Amino acid sequence: MDQGHSTDAVDDRKGKYIPIRDAEEPELGMFDKPLPCCGCGIGWFFLLLGFLCPLMWYFATVLYFLKYYHKDPRERSGLTACAIAATLFTVAAVIGLLIILL
């Protein structure tokens, strides 16, 4: 009996890199490529750009409601942040206009 040595394929790969892509599961390698816009994704890019032009937050909110993140689930958090920023900006703008007009 062989003690301490295993011929099992799983034990042989221990500590080595193995390919992510699998013939049986083609979706495993789907998100290997980096996100657009310098790797941070469209949502986070629009969030940062929205501080210069708040209309970008509204555009990203439209993408969020059209479920753009179904193409790449990694985009969901950035698009959600833009939707929240657009809501806060709208509330602040309405309160500011009410204070100015009243």
Backbone as a chain_set.jsonl record, in Angstrom:
{"seq": "MDQGHSTDAVDDRKGKYIPIRDAEEPELGMFDKPLPCCGCGIGWFFLLLGFLCPLMWYFATVLYFLKYYHKDPRERSGLTACAIAATLFTVAAVIGLLIILL", "coords": {"N": [[0.838, -1.178, 0.0], [0.555, 2.206, -0.818], [1.832, 4.752, 0.995], [1.215, 8.077, 1.978], [1.544, 9.09, -0.578], [-0.439, 10.179, -3.154], [-2.296, 9.251, -5.945], [-4.339, 10.583, -6.978], [-5.874, 12.904, -9.155], [-6.69, 15.403, -8.29], [-5.166, 15.945, -6.024], [-2.672, 16.153, -7.198], [-2.758, 18.593, -8.488], [-2.639, 20.413, -6.505], [-1.686, 23.487, -5.252], [-0.904, 24.413, -7.709], [-1.563, 26.386, -10.621], [-4.665, 26.248, -12.271], [-6.576, 26.028, -15.27], [-9.307, 28.306, -15.723], [-11.389, 28.134, -17.504], [-13.726, 25.771, -18.659], [-14.701, 22.901, -20.406], [-17.17, 21.786, -19.962], [-18.502, 23.768, -18.548], [-18.984, 26.542, -19.976], [-19.489, 29.157, -19.169], [-17.809, 29.864, -17.124], [-15.455, 31.234, -17.833], [-16.42, 33.656, -18.676], [-16.261, 36.206, -17.477], [-13.601, 36.898, -17.446], [-12.268, 38.927, -18.779], [-11.266, 42.375, -18.348], [-13.263, 45.07, -16.962], [-14.837, 47.706, -18.907], [-13.752, 51.164, -19.327], [-11.243, 51.806, -17.953], [-11.117, 49.609, -16.279], [-12.855, 49.956, -14.158], [-15.53, 49.928, -14.704], [-18.632, 50.897, -16.293], [-20.661, 52.037, -14.726], [-19.36, 53.017, -12.335], [-17.62, 54.777, -13.566], [-19.411, 56.637, -14.683], [-20.46, 57.566, -12.298], [-18.324, 59.008, -11.152], [-17.923, 60.855, -13.22], [-20.319, 62.149, -13.083], [-20.127, 64.046, -11.077], [-19.094, 66.208, -12.353], [-20.885, 66.583, -14.433], [-24.037, 66.215, -13.77], [-26.021, 65.001, -15.305], [-25.071, 62.624, -16.256], [-25.462, 60.817, -14.207], [-28.181, 60.385, -14.403], [-28.346, 59.195, -16.897], [-26.962, 56.805, -16.399], [-28.723, 55.769, -14.53], [-30.919, 55.215, -16.106], [-29.775, 53.16, -17.635], [-29.508, 51.315, -15.577], [-32.199, 50.753, -14.908], [-32.982, 49.631, -17.29], [-31.8, 47.257, -17.089], [-29.089, 46.815, -17.76], [-27.026, 45.587, -16.471], [-27.361, 42.88, -16.726], [-25.839, 41.988, -18.818], [-23.28, 42.024, -17.777], [-22.786, 41.196, -14.603], [-21.065, 42.475, -12.835], [-21.31, 45.165, -13.213], [-23.454, 46.087, -11.821], [-23.296, 47.249, -9.186], [-22.054, 49.77, -9.551], [-23.883, 51.048, -11.252], [-26.089, 51.09, -9.576], [-25.151, 52.801, -7.586], [-25.058, 55.158, -9.057], [-27.791, 55.549, -9.535], [-28.667, 56.059, -6.942], [-27.2, 58.396, -6.418], [-28.328, 60.092, -8.334], [-30.926, 60.272, -7.364], [-30.496, 61.524, -4.858], [-29.392, 63.937, -5.776], [-31.563, 64.984, -7.183], [-33.452, 65.357, -5.121], [-32.062, 67.239, -3.552], [-31.883, 69.341, -5.407], [-34.591, 69.98, -5.798], [-35.329, 70.804, -3.207], [-33.596, 72.978, -2.977], [-34.591, 74.641, -5.032], [-37.17, 75.118, -4.027], [-36.556, 76.587, -1.719], [-35.38, 78.852, -2.844], [-37.495, 79.893, -4.422], [-39.543, 80.272, -2.6]], "CA": [[0.0, 0.0, 0.0], [1.348, 3.416, -0.974], [1.514, 5.666, 2.072], [1.672, 9.447, 1.824], [1.525, 9.528, -1.967], [-1.746, 9.965, -3.749], [-2.306, 9.348, -7.405], [-5.55, 11.3, -7.345], [-5.561, 14.075, -9.986], [-6.948, 16.627, -7.533], [-4.015, 16.178, -5.163], [-1.533, 16.519, -8.033], [-2.89, 19.988, -8.876], [-2.603, 21.255, -5.321], [-0.635, 24.483, -5.296], [-0.632, 24.826, -9.083], [-2.645, 27.089, -11.286], [-5.445, 25.443, -13.206], [-7.371, 26.92, -16.125], [-10.66, 28.598, -15.261], [-12.354, 27.695, -18.524], [-14.03, 24.352, -18.591], [-15.495, 22.509, -21.569], [-18.532, 21.51, -19.515], [-19.063, 25.014, -18.033], [-18.375, 27.632, -20.749], [-19.717, 30.453, -18.543], [-16.792, 30.139, -16.113], [-14.49, 32.2, -18.342], [-17.132, 34.777, -19.267], [-15.896, 37.483, -16.883], [-12.151, 36.987, -17.311], [-11.768, 40.184, -19.327], [-11.509, 43.5, -17.44], [-14.383, 45.946, -17.259], [-14.471, 48.89, -19.697], [-13.479, 52.414, -18.601], [-10.066, 51.632, -17.084], [-11.317, 48.494, -15.362], [-13.778, 50.242, -13.05], [-16.902, 49.728, -15.154], [-19.37, 52.064, -16.78], [-21.394, 52.654, -13.623], [-18.467, 53.807, -11.492], [-17.104, 55.869, -14.393], [-20.463, 57.655, -14.739], [-20.599, 58.168, -10.974], [-17.286, 60.029, -11.032], [-18.185, 61.887, -14.22], [-21.533, 62.85, -12.671], [-19.811, 65.208, -10.244], [-18.882, 67.313, -13.285], [-22.12, 66.742, -15.206], [-24.996, 65.311, -13.114], [-26.862, 64.266, -16.255], [-24.505, 61.276, -16.404], [-26.116, 59.967, -13.217], [-29.497, 60.012, -14.924], [-28.122, 58.241, -17.988], [-26.633, 55.518, -15.776], [-29.948, 55.276, -13.896], [-31.697, 54.609, -17.19], [-29.135, 51.87, -17.914], [-29.828, 50.417, -14.462], [-33.586, 50.298, -15.022], [-33.079, 48.785, -18.485], [-31.104, 46.026, -16.703], [-27.824, 46.687, -18.493], [-26.123, 44.731, -15.696], [-27.513, 41.47, -17.098], [-24.719, 41.658, -19.694], [-22.149, 41.781, -16.892], [-23.261, 41.494, -13.246], [-20.122, 43.327, -12.109], [-21.698, 46.559, -13.437], [-24.643, 46.418, -11.038], [-23.028, 48.127, -8.042], [-21.799, 51.125, -10.03], [-25.131, 51.614, -11.759], [-26.921, 51.356, -8.403], [-24.607, 54.008, -6.963], [-25.502, 56.292, -9.882], [-29.218, 55.754, -9.291], [-28.775, 56.702, -5.632], [-26.685, 59.758, -6.569], [-29.327, 60.861, -9.085], [-32.046, 60.528, -6.452], [-30.073, 62.541, -3.894], [-29.24, 65.203, -6.49], [-32.908, 65.482, -7.487], [-34.034, 65.845, -3.866], [-31.355, 68.474, -3.195], [-32.259, 70.388, -6.368], [-35.982, 70.387, -5.52], [-35.314, 71.575, -1.956], [-32.95, 74.253, -3.297], [-35.541, 75.469, -5.799], [-38.251, 75.549, -3.125], [-36.033, 77.633, -0.845], [-35.188, 80.061, -3.651], [-38.779, 80.407, -4.895], [-40.448, 80.628, -1.484]], "C": [[0.886, 1.246, 0.0], [0.928, 4.417, 0.094], [2.078, 7.051, 1.772], [1.671, 9.96, 0.392], [0.178, 9.19, -2.561], [-1.639, 10.107, -5.258], [-3.545, 10.065, -7.892], [-5.176, 12.588, -8.086], [-5.759, 15.375, -9.223], [-5.756, 16.952, -6.647], [-2.787, 16.603, -5.965], [-1.563, 17.991, -8.41], [-2.787, 20.936, -7.687], [-1.401, 22.198, -5.392], [-0.286, 24.957, -6.694], [-1.832, 25.583, -9.634], [-3.347, 26.146, -12.244], [-6.282, 26.393, -14.052], [-8.789, 27.096, -15.592], [-11.692, 28.053, -16.236], [-12.509, 26.178, -18.481], [-14.932, 24.022, -19.781], [-16.949, 22.268, -21.179], [-19.249, 22.768, -19.036], [-18.456, 26.203, -18.788], [-18.549, 29.008, -20.111], [-18.65, 30.809, -17.518], [-15.792, 31.189, -16.573], [-15.118, 33.463, -18.879], [-16.621, 36.124, -18.752], [-14.397, 37.587, -16.633], [-11.617, 38.325, -17.799], [-12.093, 41.339, -18.372], [-12.714, 44.328, -17.891], [-13.928, 47.118, -18.124], [-14.21, 50.089, -18.779], [-12.409, 52.221, -17.534], [-10.272, 50.559, -16.022], [-12.302, 48.749, -14.243], [-15.236, 50.072, -13.46], [-17.587, 51.03, -15.522], [-20.066, 52.793, -15.644], [-20.516, 53.537, -12.749], [-17.86, 54.976, -12.273], [-18.132, 56.997, -14.476], [-20.681, 58.311, -13.377], [-19.566, 59.279, -10.793], [-17.512, 61.184, -12.001], [-19.405, 62.728, -13.85], [-21.269, 64.038, -11.763], [-19.49, 66.424, -11.104], [-20.145, 67.628, -14.074], [-23.157, 65.759, -14.66], [-25.933, 64.565, -14.068], [-26.349, 62.845, -16.493], [-25.116, 60.307, -15.395], [-27.47, 59.495, -13.728], [-29.37, 59.012, -16.07], [-27.811, 56.853, -17.428], [-27.849, 54.92, -15.073], [-30.848, 54.627, -14.928], [-31.101, 53.247, -17.556], [-29.454, 50.854, -16.82], [-31.249, 49.866, -14.602], [-33.825, 49.474, -16.282], [-32.316, 47.472, -18.309], [-29.868, 45.763, -17.57], [-26.881, 45.71, -17.791], [-26.333, 43.25, -15.966], [-26.415, 41.036, -18.066], [-23.483, 41.299, -18.873], [-22.56, 42.159, -15.473], [-22.314, 42.368, -12.425], [-20.471, 44.806, -12.248], [-22.806, 47.014, -12.483], [-24.364, 47.415, -9.912], [-22.78, 49.575, -8.478], [-23.06, 51.802, -10.55], [-26.095, 51.922, -10.61], [-26.451, 52.621, -7.697], [-25.026, 55.259, -7.747], [-26.982, 56.583, -9.675], [-29.436, 56.45, -7.948], [-28.3, 58.146, -5.71], [-27.684, 60.641, -7.32], [-30.52, 61.205, -8.204], [-31.681, 61.624, -5.448], [-29.922, 63.908, -4.549], [-30.605, 65.815, -6.789], [-33.566, 66.061, -6.241], [-33.376, 67.163, -3.46], [-31.738, 69.619, -4.129], [-33.678, 70.887, -6.111], [-36.036, 71.222, -4.243], [-34.671, 72.94, -2.197], [-33.879, 75.184, -4.075], [-36.686, 75.962, -4.923], [-37.79, 76.658, -2.2], [-35.868, 78.949, -1.609], [-36.527, 80.694, -4.031], [-39.707, 80.83, -3.755], [-39.777, 81.502, -0.526]], "O": [[1.862, 1.316, 0.748], [-0.212, 4.88, 0.095], [3.233, 7.201, 1.373], [1.789, 11.166, 0.176], [-0.285, 8.053, -2.479], [-0.958, 10.999, -5.763], [-3.779, 10.148, -9.098], [-4.249, 13.285, -7.675], [-5.061, 16.354, -9.486], [-5.374, 18.116, -6.53], [-1.946, 17.343, -5.454], [-0.51, 18.588, -8.633], [-2.843, 22.152, -7.866], [-0.261, 21.768, -5.568], [0.563, 25.836, -6.842], [-2.96, 25.429, -9.164], [-2.712, 25.351, -12.937], [-6.658, 27.465, -13.578], [-9.393, 26.155, -15.077], [-12.746, 27.567, -15.827], [-11.55, 25.43, -18.293], [-15.829, 24.796, -20.114], [-17.857, 22.517, -21.972], [-20.476, 22.838, -19.107], [-17.508, 26.816, -18.297], [-17.831, 29.941, -20.471], [-18.589, 31.958, -17.081], [-15.323, 31.974, -15.749], [-14.423, 34.279, -19.486], [-16.555, 37.086, -19.516], [-13.966, 38.284, -15.715], [-10.61, 38.81, -17.282], [-13.096, 41.282, -17.661], [-13.119, 44.284, -19.052], [-12.755, 47.491, -18.083], [-14.436, 50.005, -17.571], [-12.654, 52.449, -16.349], [-9.645, 50.614, -14.964], [-12.568, 47.849, -13.447], [-16.106, 50.075, -12.589], [-17.171, 52.115, -15.113], [-20.066, 54.023, -15.597], [-20.879, 54.675, -12.451], [-17.615, 56.041, -11.707], [-17.78, 58.171, -14.357], [-21.046, 59.485, -13.307], [-19.902, 60.369, -10.332], [-17.317, 62.348, -11.649], [-19.512, 63.885, -14.258], [-22.095, 64.947, -11.681], [-19.602, 67.557, -10.634], [-20.442, 68.79, -14.352], [-23.158, 64.591, -15.046], [-26.57, 63.591, -13.666], [-27.115, 61.965, -16.887], [-25.273, 59.121, -15.684], [-27.859, 58.347, -13.513], [-30.183, 58.097, -16.2], [-28.328, 55.848, -17.917], [-27.995, 53.699, -15.024], [-31.472, 53.601, -14.656], [-31.84, 52.284, -17.764], [-29.647, 49.672, -17.103], [-31.477, 48.667, -14.438], [-34.777, 48.695, -16.335], [-32.197, 46.679, -19.243], [-29.639, 44.649, -18.042], [-26.041, 45.079, -18.433], [-25.554, 42.43, -15.481], [-26.089, 39.851, -18.137], [-22.733, 40.389, -19.226], [-22.672, 43.347, -15.172], [-22.727, 42.943, -11.418], [-19.975, 45.625, -11.473], [-23.059, 48.212, -12.359], [-25.147, 48.345, -9.717], [-23.257, 50.504, -7.826], [-23.276, 52.99, -10.315], [-26.835, 52.904, -10.668], [-27.272, 53.427, -7.259], [-25.314, 56.297, -7.152], [-27.384, 57.746, -9.643], [-30.291, 57.328, -7.832], [-28.928, 59.033, -5.131], [-27.862, 61.809, -6.975], [-31.062, 62.307, -8.292], [-32.465, 62.544, -5.217], [-30.28, 64.925, -3.955], [-30.784, 67.026, -6.664], [-34.169, 67.133, -6.295], [-34.067, 68.102, -3.064], [-31.901, 70.753, -3.678], [-33.938, 72.087, -6.198], [-36.722, 72.244, -4.204], [-35.149, 73.949, -1.678], [-33.937, 76.382, -3.798], [-37.125, 77.103, -5.063], [-38.554, 77.582, -1.92], [-36.177, 80.022, -1.091], [-36.669, 81.915, -3.966], [-40.576, 81.677, -3.956], [-40.378, 81.902, 0.471]]}, "num_chains": 1, "name": "protein.A"}
